[in-house]
Coordinates of C-alpha atoms in Angstrom, one line a residue:
X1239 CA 56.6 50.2 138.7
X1240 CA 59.8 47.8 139.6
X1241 CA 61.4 50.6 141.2
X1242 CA 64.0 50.8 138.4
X1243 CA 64.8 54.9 137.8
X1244 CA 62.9 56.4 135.2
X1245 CA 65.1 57.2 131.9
X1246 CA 64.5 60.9 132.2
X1247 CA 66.5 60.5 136.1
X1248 CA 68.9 58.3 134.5
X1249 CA 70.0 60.3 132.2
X1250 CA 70.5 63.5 134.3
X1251 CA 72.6 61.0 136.8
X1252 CA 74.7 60.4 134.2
X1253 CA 75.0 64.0 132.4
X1254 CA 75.5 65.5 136.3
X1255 CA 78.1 62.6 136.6
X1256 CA 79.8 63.3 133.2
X1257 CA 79.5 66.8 134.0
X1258 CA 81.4 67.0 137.4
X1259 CA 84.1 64.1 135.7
X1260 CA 84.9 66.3 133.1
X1261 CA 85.1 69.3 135.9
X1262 CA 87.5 67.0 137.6
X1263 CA 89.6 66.4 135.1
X1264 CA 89.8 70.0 134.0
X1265 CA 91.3 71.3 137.3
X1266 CA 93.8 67.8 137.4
X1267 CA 94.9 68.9 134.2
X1268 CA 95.6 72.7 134.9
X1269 CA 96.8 72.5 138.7
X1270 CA 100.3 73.9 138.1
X1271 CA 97.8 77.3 136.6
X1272 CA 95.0 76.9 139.2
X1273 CA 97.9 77.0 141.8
X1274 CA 99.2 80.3 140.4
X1275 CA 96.0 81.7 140.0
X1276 CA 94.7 80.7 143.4
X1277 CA 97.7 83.3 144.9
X1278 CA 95.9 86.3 143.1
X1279 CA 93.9 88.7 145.2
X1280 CA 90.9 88.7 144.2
X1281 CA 86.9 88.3 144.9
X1282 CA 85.4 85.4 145.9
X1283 CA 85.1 83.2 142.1
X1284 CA 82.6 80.4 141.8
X1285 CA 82.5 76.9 139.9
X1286 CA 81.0 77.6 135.9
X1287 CA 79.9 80.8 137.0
X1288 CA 82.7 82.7 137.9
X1289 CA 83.2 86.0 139.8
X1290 CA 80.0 86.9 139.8
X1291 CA 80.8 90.6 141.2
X1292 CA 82.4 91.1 137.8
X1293 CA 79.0 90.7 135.7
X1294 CA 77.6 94.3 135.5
X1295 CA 74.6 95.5 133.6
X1296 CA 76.4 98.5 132.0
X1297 CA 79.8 99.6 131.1
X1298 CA 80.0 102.4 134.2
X1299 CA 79.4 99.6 136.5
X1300 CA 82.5 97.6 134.6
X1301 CA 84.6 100.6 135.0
X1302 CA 84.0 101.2 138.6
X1303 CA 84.2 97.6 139.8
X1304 CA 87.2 97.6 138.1
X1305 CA 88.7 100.9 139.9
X1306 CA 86.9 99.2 143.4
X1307 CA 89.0 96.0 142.6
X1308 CA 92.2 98.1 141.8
X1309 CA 91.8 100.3 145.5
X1310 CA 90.7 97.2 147.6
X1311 CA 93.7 95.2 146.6
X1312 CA 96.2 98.3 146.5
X1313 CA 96.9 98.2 143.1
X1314 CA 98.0 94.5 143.1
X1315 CA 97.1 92.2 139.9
X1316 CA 93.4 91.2 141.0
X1317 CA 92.4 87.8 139.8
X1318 CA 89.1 86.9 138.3
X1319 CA 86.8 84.5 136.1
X1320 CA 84.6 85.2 134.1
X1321 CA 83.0 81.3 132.7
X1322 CA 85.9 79.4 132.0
X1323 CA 88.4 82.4 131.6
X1324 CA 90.8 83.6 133.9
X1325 CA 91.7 87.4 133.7
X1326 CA 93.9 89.2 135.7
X1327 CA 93.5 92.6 135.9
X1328 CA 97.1 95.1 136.0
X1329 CA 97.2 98.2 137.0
X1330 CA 100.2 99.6 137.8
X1331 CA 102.9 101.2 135.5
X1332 CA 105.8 99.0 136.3
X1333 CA 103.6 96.0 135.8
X1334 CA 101.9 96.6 132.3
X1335 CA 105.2 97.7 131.3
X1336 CA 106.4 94.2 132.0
X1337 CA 103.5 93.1 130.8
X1338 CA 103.4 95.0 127.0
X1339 CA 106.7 94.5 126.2
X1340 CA 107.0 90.6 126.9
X1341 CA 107.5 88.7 124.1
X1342 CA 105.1 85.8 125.7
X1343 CA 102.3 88.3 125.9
X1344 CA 101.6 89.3 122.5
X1345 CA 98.6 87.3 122.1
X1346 CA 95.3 89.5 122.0
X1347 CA 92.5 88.3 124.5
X1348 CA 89.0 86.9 124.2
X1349 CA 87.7 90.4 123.5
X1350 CA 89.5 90.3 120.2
X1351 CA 88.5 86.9 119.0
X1352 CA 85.2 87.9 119.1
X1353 CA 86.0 91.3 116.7
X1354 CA 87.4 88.8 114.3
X1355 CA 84.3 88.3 113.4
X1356 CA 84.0 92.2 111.8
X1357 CA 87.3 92.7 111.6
X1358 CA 89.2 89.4 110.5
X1359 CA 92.7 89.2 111.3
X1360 CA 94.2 92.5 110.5
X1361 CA 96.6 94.6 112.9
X1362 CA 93.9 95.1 116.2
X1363 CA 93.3 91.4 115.9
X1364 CA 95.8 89.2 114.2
X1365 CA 97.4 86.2 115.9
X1366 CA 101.1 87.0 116.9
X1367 CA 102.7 85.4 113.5
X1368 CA 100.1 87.0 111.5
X1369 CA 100.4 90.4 113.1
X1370 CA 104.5 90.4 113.1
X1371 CA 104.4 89.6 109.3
X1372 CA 101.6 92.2 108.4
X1373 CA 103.2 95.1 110.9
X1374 CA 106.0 94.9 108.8
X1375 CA 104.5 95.5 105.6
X1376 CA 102.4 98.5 106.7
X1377 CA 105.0 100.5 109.2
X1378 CA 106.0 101.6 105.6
X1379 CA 102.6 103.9 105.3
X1380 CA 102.8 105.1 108.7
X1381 CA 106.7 106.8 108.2
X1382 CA 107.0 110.3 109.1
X1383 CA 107.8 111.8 105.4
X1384 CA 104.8 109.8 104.0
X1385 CA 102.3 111.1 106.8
X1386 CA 103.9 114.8 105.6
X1387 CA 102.3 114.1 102.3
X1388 CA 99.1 114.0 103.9
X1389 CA 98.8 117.3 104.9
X1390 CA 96.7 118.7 101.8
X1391 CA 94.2 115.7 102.5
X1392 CA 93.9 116.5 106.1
X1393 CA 93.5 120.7 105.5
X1394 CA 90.8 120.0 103.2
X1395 CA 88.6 117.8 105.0
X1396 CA 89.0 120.2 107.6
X1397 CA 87.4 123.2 105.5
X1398 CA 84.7 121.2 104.4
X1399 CA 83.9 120.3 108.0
X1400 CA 84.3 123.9 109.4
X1401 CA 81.8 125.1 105.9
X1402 CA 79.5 122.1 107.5
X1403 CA 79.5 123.4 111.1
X1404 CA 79.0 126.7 109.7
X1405 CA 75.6 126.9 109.6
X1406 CA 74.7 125.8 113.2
X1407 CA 76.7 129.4 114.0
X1408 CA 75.0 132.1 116.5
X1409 CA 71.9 129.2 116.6
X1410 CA 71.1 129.0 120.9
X1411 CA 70.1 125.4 120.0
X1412 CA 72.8 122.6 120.8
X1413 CA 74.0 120.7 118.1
X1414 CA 75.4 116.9 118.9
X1415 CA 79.3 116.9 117.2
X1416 CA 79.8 113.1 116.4
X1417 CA 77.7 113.1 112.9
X1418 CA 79.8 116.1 111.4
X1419 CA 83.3 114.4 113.0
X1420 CA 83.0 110.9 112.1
X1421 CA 81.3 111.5 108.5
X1422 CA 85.2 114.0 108.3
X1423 CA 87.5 111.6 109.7
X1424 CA 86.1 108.4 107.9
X1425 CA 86.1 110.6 104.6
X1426 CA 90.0 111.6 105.4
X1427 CA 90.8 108.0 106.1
X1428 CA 89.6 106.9 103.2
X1429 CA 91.7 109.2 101.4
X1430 CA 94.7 109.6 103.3
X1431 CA 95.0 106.0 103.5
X1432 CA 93.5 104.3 100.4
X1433 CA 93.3 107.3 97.9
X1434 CA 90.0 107.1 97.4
X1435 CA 87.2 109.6 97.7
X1436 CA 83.7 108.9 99.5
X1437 CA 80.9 110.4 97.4
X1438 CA 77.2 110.2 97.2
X1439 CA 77.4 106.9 95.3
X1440 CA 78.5 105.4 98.5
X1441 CA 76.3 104.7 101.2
X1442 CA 78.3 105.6 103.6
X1443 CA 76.2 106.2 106.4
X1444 CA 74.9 102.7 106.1
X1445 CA 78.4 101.9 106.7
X1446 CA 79.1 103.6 109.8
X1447 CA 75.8 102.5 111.2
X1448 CA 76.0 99.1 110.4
X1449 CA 80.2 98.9 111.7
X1450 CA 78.7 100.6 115.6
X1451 CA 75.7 98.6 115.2
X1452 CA 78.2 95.0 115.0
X1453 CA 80.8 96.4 117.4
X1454 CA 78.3 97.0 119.8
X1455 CA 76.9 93.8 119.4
X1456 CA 80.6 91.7 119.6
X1457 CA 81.3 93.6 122.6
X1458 CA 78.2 92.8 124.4
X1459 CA 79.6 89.0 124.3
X1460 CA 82.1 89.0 126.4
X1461 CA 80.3 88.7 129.2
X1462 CA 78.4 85.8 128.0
X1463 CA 80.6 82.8 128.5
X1464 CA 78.1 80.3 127.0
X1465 CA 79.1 82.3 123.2
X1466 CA 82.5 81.6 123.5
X1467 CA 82.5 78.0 121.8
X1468 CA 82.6 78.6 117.9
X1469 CA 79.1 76.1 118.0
X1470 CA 77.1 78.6 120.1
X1471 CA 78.7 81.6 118.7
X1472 CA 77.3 80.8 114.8
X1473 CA 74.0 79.5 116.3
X1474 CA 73.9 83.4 117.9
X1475 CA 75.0 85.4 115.1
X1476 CA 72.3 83.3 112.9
X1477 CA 69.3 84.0 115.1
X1478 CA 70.8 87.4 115.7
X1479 CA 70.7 88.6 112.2
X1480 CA 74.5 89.6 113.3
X1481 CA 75.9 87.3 110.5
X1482 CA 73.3 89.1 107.9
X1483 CA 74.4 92.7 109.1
X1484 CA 78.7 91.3 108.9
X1485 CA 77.9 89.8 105.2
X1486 CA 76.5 93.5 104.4
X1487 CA 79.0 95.4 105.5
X1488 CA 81.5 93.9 103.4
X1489 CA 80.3 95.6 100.4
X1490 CA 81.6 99.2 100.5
X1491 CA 85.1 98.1 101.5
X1492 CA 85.3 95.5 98.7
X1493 CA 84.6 97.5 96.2
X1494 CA 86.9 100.5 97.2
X1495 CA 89.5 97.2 96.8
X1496 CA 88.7 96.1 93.8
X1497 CA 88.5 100.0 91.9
X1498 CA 92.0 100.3 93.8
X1499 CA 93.1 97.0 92.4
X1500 CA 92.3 97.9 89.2
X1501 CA 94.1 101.8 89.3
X1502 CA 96.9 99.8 91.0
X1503 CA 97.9 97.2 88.1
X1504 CA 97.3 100.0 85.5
X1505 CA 99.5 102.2 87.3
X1506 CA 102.4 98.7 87.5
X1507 CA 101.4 97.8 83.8
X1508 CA 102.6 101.9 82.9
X1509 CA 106.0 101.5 85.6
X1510 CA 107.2 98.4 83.4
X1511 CA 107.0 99.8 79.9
X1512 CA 108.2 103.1 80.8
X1513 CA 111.8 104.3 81.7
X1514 CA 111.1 105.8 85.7
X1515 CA 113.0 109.0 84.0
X1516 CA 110.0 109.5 81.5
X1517 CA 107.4 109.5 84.7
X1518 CA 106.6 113.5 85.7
X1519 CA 108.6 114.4 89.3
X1520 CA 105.3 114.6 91.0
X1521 CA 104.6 110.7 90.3
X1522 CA 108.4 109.9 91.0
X1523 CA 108.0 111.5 94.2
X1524 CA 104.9 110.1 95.5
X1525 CA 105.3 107.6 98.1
X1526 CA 102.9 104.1 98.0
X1527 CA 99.2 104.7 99.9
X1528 CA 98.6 102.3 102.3
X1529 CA 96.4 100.7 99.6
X1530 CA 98.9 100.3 97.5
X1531 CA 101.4 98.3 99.9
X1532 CA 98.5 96.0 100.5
X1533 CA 98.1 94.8 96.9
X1534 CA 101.4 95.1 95.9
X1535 CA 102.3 92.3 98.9
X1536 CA 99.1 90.4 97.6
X1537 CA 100.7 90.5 94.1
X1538 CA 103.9 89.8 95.1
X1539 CA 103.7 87.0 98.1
X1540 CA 101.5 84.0 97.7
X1541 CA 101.1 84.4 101.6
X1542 CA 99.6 87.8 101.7
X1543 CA 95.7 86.6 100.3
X1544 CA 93.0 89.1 99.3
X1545 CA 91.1 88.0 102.7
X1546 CA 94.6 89.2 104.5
X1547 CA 93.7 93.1 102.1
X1548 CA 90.2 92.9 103.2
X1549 CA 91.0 92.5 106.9
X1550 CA 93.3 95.2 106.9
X1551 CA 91.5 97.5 104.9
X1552 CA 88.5 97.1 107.3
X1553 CA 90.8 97.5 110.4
X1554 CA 92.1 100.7 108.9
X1555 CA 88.3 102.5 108.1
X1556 CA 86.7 100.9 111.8
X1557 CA 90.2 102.1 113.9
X1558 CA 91.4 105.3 111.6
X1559 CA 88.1 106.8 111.8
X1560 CA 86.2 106.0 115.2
X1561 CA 89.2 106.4 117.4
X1562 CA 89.8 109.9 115.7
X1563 CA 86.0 111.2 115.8
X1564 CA 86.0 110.2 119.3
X1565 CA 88.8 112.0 120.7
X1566 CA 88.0 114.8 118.9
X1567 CA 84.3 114.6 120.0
X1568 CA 85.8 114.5 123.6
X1569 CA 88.6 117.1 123.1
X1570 CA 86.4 119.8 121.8
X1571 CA 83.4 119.0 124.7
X1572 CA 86.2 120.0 127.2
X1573 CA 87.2 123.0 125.5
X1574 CA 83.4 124.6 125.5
X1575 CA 83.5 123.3 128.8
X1576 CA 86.6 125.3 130.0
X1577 CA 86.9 128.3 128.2
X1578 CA 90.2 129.3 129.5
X1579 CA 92.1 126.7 128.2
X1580 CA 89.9 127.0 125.1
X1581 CA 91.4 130.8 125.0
X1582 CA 95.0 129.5 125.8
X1583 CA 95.0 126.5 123.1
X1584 CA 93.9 129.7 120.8
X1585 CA 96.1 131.6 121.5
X1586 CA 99.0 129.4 120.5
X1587 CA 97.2 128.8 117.7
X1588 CA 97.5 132.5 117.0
X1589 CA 101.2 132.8 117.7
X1590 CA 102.1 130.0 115.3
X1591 CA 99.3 131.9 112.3
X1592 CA 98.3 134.8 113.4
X1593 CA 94.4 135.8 112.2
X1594 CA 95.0 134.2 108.7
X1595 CA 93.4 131.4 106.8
X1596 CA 96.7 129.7 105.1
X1597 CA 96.7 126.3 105.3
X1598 CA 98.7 124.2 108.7
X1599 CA 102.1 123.0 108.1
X1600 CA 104.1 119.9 109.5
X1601 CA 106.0 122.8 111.0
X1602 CA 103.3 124.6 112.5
X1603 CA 101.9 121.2 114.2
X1604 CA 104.7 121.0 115.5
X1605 CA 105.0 124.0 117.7
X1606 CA 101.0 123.0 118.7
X1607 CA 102.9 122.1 122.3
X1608 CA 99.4 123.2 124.5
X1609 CA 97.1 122.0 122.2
X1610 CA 99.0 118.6 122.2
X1611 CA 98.6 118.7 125.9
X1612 CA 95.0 119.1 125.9
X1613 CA 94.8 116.2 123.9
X1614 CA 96.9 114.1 125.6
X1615 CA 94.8 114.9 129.1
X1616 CA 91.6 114.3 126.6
X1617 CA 92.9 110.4 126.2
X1618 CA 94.1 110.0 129.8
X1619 CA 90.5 111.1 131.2
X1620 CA 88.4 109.0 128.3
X1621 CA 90.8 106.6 126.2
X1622 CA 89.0 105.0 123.7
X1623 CA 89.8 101.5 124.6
X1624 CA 88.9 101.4 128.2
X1625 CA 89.8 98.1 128.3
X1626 CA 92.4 95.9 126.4
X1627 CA 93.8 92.1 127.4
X1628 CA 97.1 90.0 126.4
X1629 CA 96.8 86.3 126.4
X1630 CA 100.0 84.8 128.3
X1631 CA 101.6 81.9 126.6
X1632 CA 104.4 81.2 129.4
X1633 CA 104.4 82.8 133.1
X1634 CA 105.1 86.1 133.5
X1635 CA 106.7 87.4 137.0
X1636 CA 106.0 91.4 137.9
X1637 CA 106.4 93.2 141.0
X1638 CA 104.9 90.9 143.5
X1639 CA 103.1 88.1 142.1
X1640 CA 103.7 85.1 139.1
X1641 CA 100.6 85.6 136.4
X1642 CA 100.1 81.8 135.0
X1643 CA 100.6 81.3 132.1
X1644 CA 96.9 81.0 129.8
X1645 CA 95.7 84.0 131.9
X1646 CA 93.9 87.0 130.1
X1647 CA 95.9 90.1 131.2
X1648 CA 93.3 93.2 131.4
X1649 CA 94.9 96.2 131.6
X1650 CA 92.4 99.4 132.0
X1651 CA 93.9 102.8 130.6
X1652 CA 90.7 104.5 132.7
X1653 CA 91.9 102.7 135.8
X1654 CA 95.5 103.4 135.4
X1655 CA 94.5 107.3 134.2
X1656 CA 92.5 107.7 136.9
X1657 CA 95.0 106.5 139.8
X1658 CA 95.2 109.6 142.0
X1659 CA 99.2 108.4 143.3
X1660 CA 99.7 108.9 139.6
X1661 CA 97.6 111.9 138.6
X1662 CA 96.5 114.4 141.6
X1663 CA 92.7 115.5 141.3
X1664 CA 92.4 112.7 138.7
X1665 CA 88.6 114.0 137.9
X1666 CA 89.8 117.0 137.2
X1667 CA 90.3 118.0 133.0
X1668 CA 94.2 119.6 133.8
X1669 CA 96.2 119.9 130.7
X1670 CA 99.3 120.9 132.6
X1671 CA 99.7 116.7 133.8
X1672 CA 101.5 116.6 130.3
X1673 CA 103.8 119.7 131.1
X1674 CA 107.6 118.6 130.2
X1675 CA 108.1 118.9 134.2
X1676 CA 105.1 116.7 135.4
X1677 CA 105.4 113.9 132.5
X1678 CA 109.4 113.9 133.7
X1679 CA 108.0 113.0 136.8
X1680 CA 105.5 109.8 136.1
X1681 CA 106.4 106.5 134.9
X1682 CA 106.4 105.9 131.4
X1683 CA 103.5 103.5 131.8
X1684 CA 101.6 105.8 133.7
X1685 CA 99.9 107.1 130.4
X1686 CA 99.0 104.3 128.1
X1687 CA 95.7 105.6 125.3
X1688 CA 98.0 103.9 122.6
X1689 CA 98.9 101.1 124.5
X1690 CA 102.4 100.5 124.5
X1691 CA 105.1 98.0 123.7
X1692 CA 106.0 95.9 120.6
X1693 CA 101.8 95.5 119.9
X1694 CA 101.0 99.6 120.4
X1695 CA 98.8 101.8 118.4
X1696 CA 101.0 101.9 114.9
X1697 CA 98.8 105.1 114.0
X1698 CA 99.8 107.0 116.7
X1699 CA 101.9 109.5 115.3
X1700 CA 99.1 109.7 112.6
X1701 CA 96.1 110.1 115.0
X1702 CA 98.0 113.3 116.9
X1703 CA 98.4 115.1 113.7
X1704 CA 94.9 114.4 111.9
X1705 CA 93.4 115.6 115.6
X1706 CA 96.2 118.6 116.1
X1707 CA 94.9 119.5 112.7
X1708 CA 90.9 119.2 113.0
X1709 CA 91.2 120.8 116.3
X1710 CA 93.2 123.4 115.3
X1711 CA 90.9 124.3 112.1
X1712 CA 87.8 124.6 114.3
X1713 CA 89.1 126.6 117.1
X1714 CA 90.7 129.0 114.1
X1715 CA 86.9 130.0 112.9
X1716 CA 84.5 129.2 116.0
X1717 CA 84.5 129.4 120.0
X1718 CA 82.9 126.4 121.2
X1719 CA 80.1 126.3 124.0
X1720 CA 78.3 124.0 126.2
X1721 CA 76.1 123.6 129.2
X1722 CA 77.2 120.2 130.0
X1723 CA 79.1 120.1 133.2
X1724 CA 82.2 118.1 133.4
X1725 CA 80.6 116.2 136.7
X1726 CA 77.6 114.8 134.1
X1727 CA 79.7 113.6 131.8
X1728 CA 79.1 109.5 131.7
X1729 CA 80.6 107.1 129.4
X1730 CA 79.7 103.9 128.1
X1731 CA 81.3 101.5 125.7
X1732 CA 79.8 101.5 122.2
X1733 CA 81.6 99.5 119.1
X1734 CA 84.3 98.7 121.4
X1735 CA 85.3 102.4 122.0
X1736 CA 84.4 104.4 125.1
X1737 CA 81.8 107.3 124.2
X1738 CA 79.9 109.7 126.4
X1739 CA 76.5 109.2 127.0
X1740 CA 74.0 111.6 125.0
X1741 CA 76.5 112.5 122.3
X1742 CA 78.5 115.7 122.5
X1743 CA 76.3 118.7 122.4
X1744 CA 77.6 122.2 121.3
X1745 CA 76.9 125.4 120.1
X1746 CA 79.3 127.7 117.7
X1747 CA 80.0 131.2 117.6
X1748 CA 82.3 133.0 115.1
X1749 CA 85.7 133.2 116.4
X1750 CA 87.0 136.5 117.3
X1751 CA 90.3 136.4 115.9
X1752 CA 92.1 138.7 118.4
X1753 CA 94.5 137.1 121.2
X1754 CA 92.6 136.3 124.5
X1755 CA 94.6 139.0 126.0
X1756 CA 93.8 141.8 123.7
X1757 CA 90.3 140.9 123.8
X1758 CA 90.6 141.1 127.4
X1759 CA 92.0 144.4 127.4
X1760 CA 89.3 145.7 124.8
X1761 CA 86.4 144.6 127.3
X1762 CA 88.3 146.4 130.6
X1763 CA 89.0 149.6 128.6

């Protein structure tokens, strides 16, 4: 040996070298943000690694580090890493208000790169330019007189599902909900928003599988720093089989597309070589799908590509459906759970129908004031996004700290719902926190399960209607039961949505039509 090193010890000299040069550099190059950053409360954070308190095995564990961080630091913006990322985590009202409605924070977070994959760029997921041009174009199908138009759609979903629960009536075995909701509220998104009718030549439970199956999967990586370069990322979703399982599920939106594309340039071929006064009042008065303003921007601006209809098409069936089923799945667990605000949400129901079977009005929705409060304390105890971030591109100042600017904003509707300053006896399911009185007394931001700002939930207005509706329907022909306790309930975070833990187990009994007061009366006498 001349004592030389060997070339194996060399070259890890030189790659630790290279490694801790490049490290250098790094924090020379962002001192003005590590400066800012270093002012954040926050837990101890390590070099490559991170925060290391923040990696949890499961999505409880997220949540309640999360809630820990928010208590120990007194609701302050808590700073931490995760790899290379810095996130800041926002808790209180005034802040995210600040927060959602600055113009320099309308870039979605790492999360949401990593949905691109299944979702492309469509609304949940679009880069700020993309998402400004393609809001515009598609607040059309979410206008108040279109979404009246929907009501037939809606009512008969909801018949078909209530004939479908039907037979699970008077049985003493529990039944799990999700299967029966998400199979009705894909079906009426499908409709409602692309006129077109799922049927047995669709496999649509492949579908649904396959889109829980991916989310799940995309979701997982976010706490897996070494996936976030594009290079390590393909190598993953190769040996995964993820890019196999993204490559199938392309097939059932595709070809609702192209039928649509079809229908939709027969029906502009017809519109140019007829007069409009020839067309029968029911087509003149038919407002576009939201189909139909898709293709008709990809016909009409160069811009607007097919990949830009696919993306929002698949947005639409993943987000219209699962956020709906879920609620619903959640809403109607509480009710069996609490039978006296089930009785109080019927009752309502029976002032605004009475006993009858006609069909629900825009009108009678409406006047659905409880039942809109159940809901509404439904989303603040389980939102489905539990989590959401906001990339800053300049600094942003809120109450008491600067947030650099190339920090991941996290604000948690769970940690912000849960706040008991904001909400007293925050564990407790109390549909009375959305009274007139007690919502008069919260901040705005206090309540955020559609987000908020220029980036919130577009189908908002949408979602509380197509639930008011379902809801309503159910509650109209069963009481719903269950032996779950409201202290057992867990959740986890499955396709990028929050869901409980064992599904939603019920059992159905035939409604008795009567008020719960008359009823109550009948049993004393």
């Amino acid at each position: 040996m001349n004592g030389n090193p060997l070339p194996l010890e060399s070259t890890i000299y030189a790659a630790i070298v290279l490694l801790l040069a490049a490290w250098f550099h790094w924090r020379w190059k962002h001192r003005y943000f590590l400066d800012l950053a270093g002012k954040l409360p926050g837990p101890p954070s390590y070099p490559f690694f991170g925060t290391t308190s923040m990696f949890t095995h499961s999505y409880d564990e997220t949540i309640a580090k999360l809630k820990e961080n928010a208590e120990q630091y007194n609701y302050e913006p808590v700073g931490t890493w995760i790899g290379p990322i810095h996130y800041v985590s926002v808790v209180k009202p005034e802040d995210i208000q600040i927060v959602l409605n600055n113009s320099r924070a309308l870039e979605k977070g790492q999360l949401y790169s990593f949905l691109k994959s299944l979702l492309g760029e469509g609304l949940l997921t679009a880069s700020v330019d993309r998402w400004r041009k393609h809001r515009r174009i598609i607040s059309y199908a979410f206008n108040v007189k279109f979404l009246e138009q929907l009501y037939p759609v809606f009512n008969e979903k909801n018949k078909i599902l209530v004939e479908n629960l039907r037979k699970n009536v008077d049985s003493t075995q529990p039944f799990d909900l999700w299967d029966y909701i998400i199979s009705t509220t894909f079906d009426t998104i499908c409709q409602t928003a692309m006129d077109y009718r799922i049927n047995e030549k669709h496999n649509k439970t492949e579908f649904l599988d396959l889109m829980t199956t991916i989310a799940d999967q995309l979701v997982k990586t976010v706490n897996r720093p070494y996936l976030y370069p594009s290079v390590t990322f393909s190598v993953y979703k190769f040996l995964s089989g993820l890019g196999t399982k993204l490559h199938m599920i392309n097939r059932l939106p595709l070809q609702l597309i192209d039928e649509k594309r079809i229908d939709f340039r027969a029906k502009m071929k017809t519109s140019k070589s007829n007069p409009p006064e020839e067309f029968p009042i029911e087509t003149k008065n038919k407002f576009k799908t939201f189909i139909d303003t898709l293709l008709e921007a990809s016909e009409n601006d160069p811009d607007f590509t097919d990949a830009n209809v696919r993306d929002e098409v698949i947005t639409m069936m993943f987000a219209g459906s699962d956020t709906n089923a879920t609620t619903e799945c959640f809403c109607l667990l509480m009710l069996a759970m609490h039978q006296d605000i089930q009785d109080e949400v019927y009752d309502e129901i029976y002032n605004v129908v009475g006993d009858s079977d006609r069909e629900m009005t825009p009108e009678d929705t409406t006047n659905l004031v409880y039942l809109e409060q159940v809901i509404k304390e439904t989303l603040r105890m389980y939102p489905i996004i539990s989590v959401f971030t906001r990339q800053l591109a300049e600094d942003i100042r809120v109450s008491n700290y600067v947030l650099p600017r190339g920090a991941s904003v996290t604000i948690s509707p769970i940690v912000t719902h849960h706040c008991p300053h904001l909400y007293p006896n925050p564990g407790v399911f109390n549909p009375e926190n959305f009274s007139v009185e007690n919502v008069a007394k919260r901040h705005k931001y206090s309540y955020i399960a559609f987000s908020g700002g220029p980036r919130g939930c577009i189908g908002m207005k949408y979602a509380m209607i197509s639930m008011k509706l379902m809801v309503s329907e159910i509650l109209r022909n069963f009481s719903v039961h269950t032996t779950v306790k409201l202290q057992d309930v867990k959740i986890k975070m499955n396709d990028a949505f929050t869901r409980k833990v064992g599904g939603y187990p019920i059992t159905v009994q035939p409604r008795d039509r009567r008020p719960s007061y008359v009823r109550c009366n009948t049993r004393v006498a």
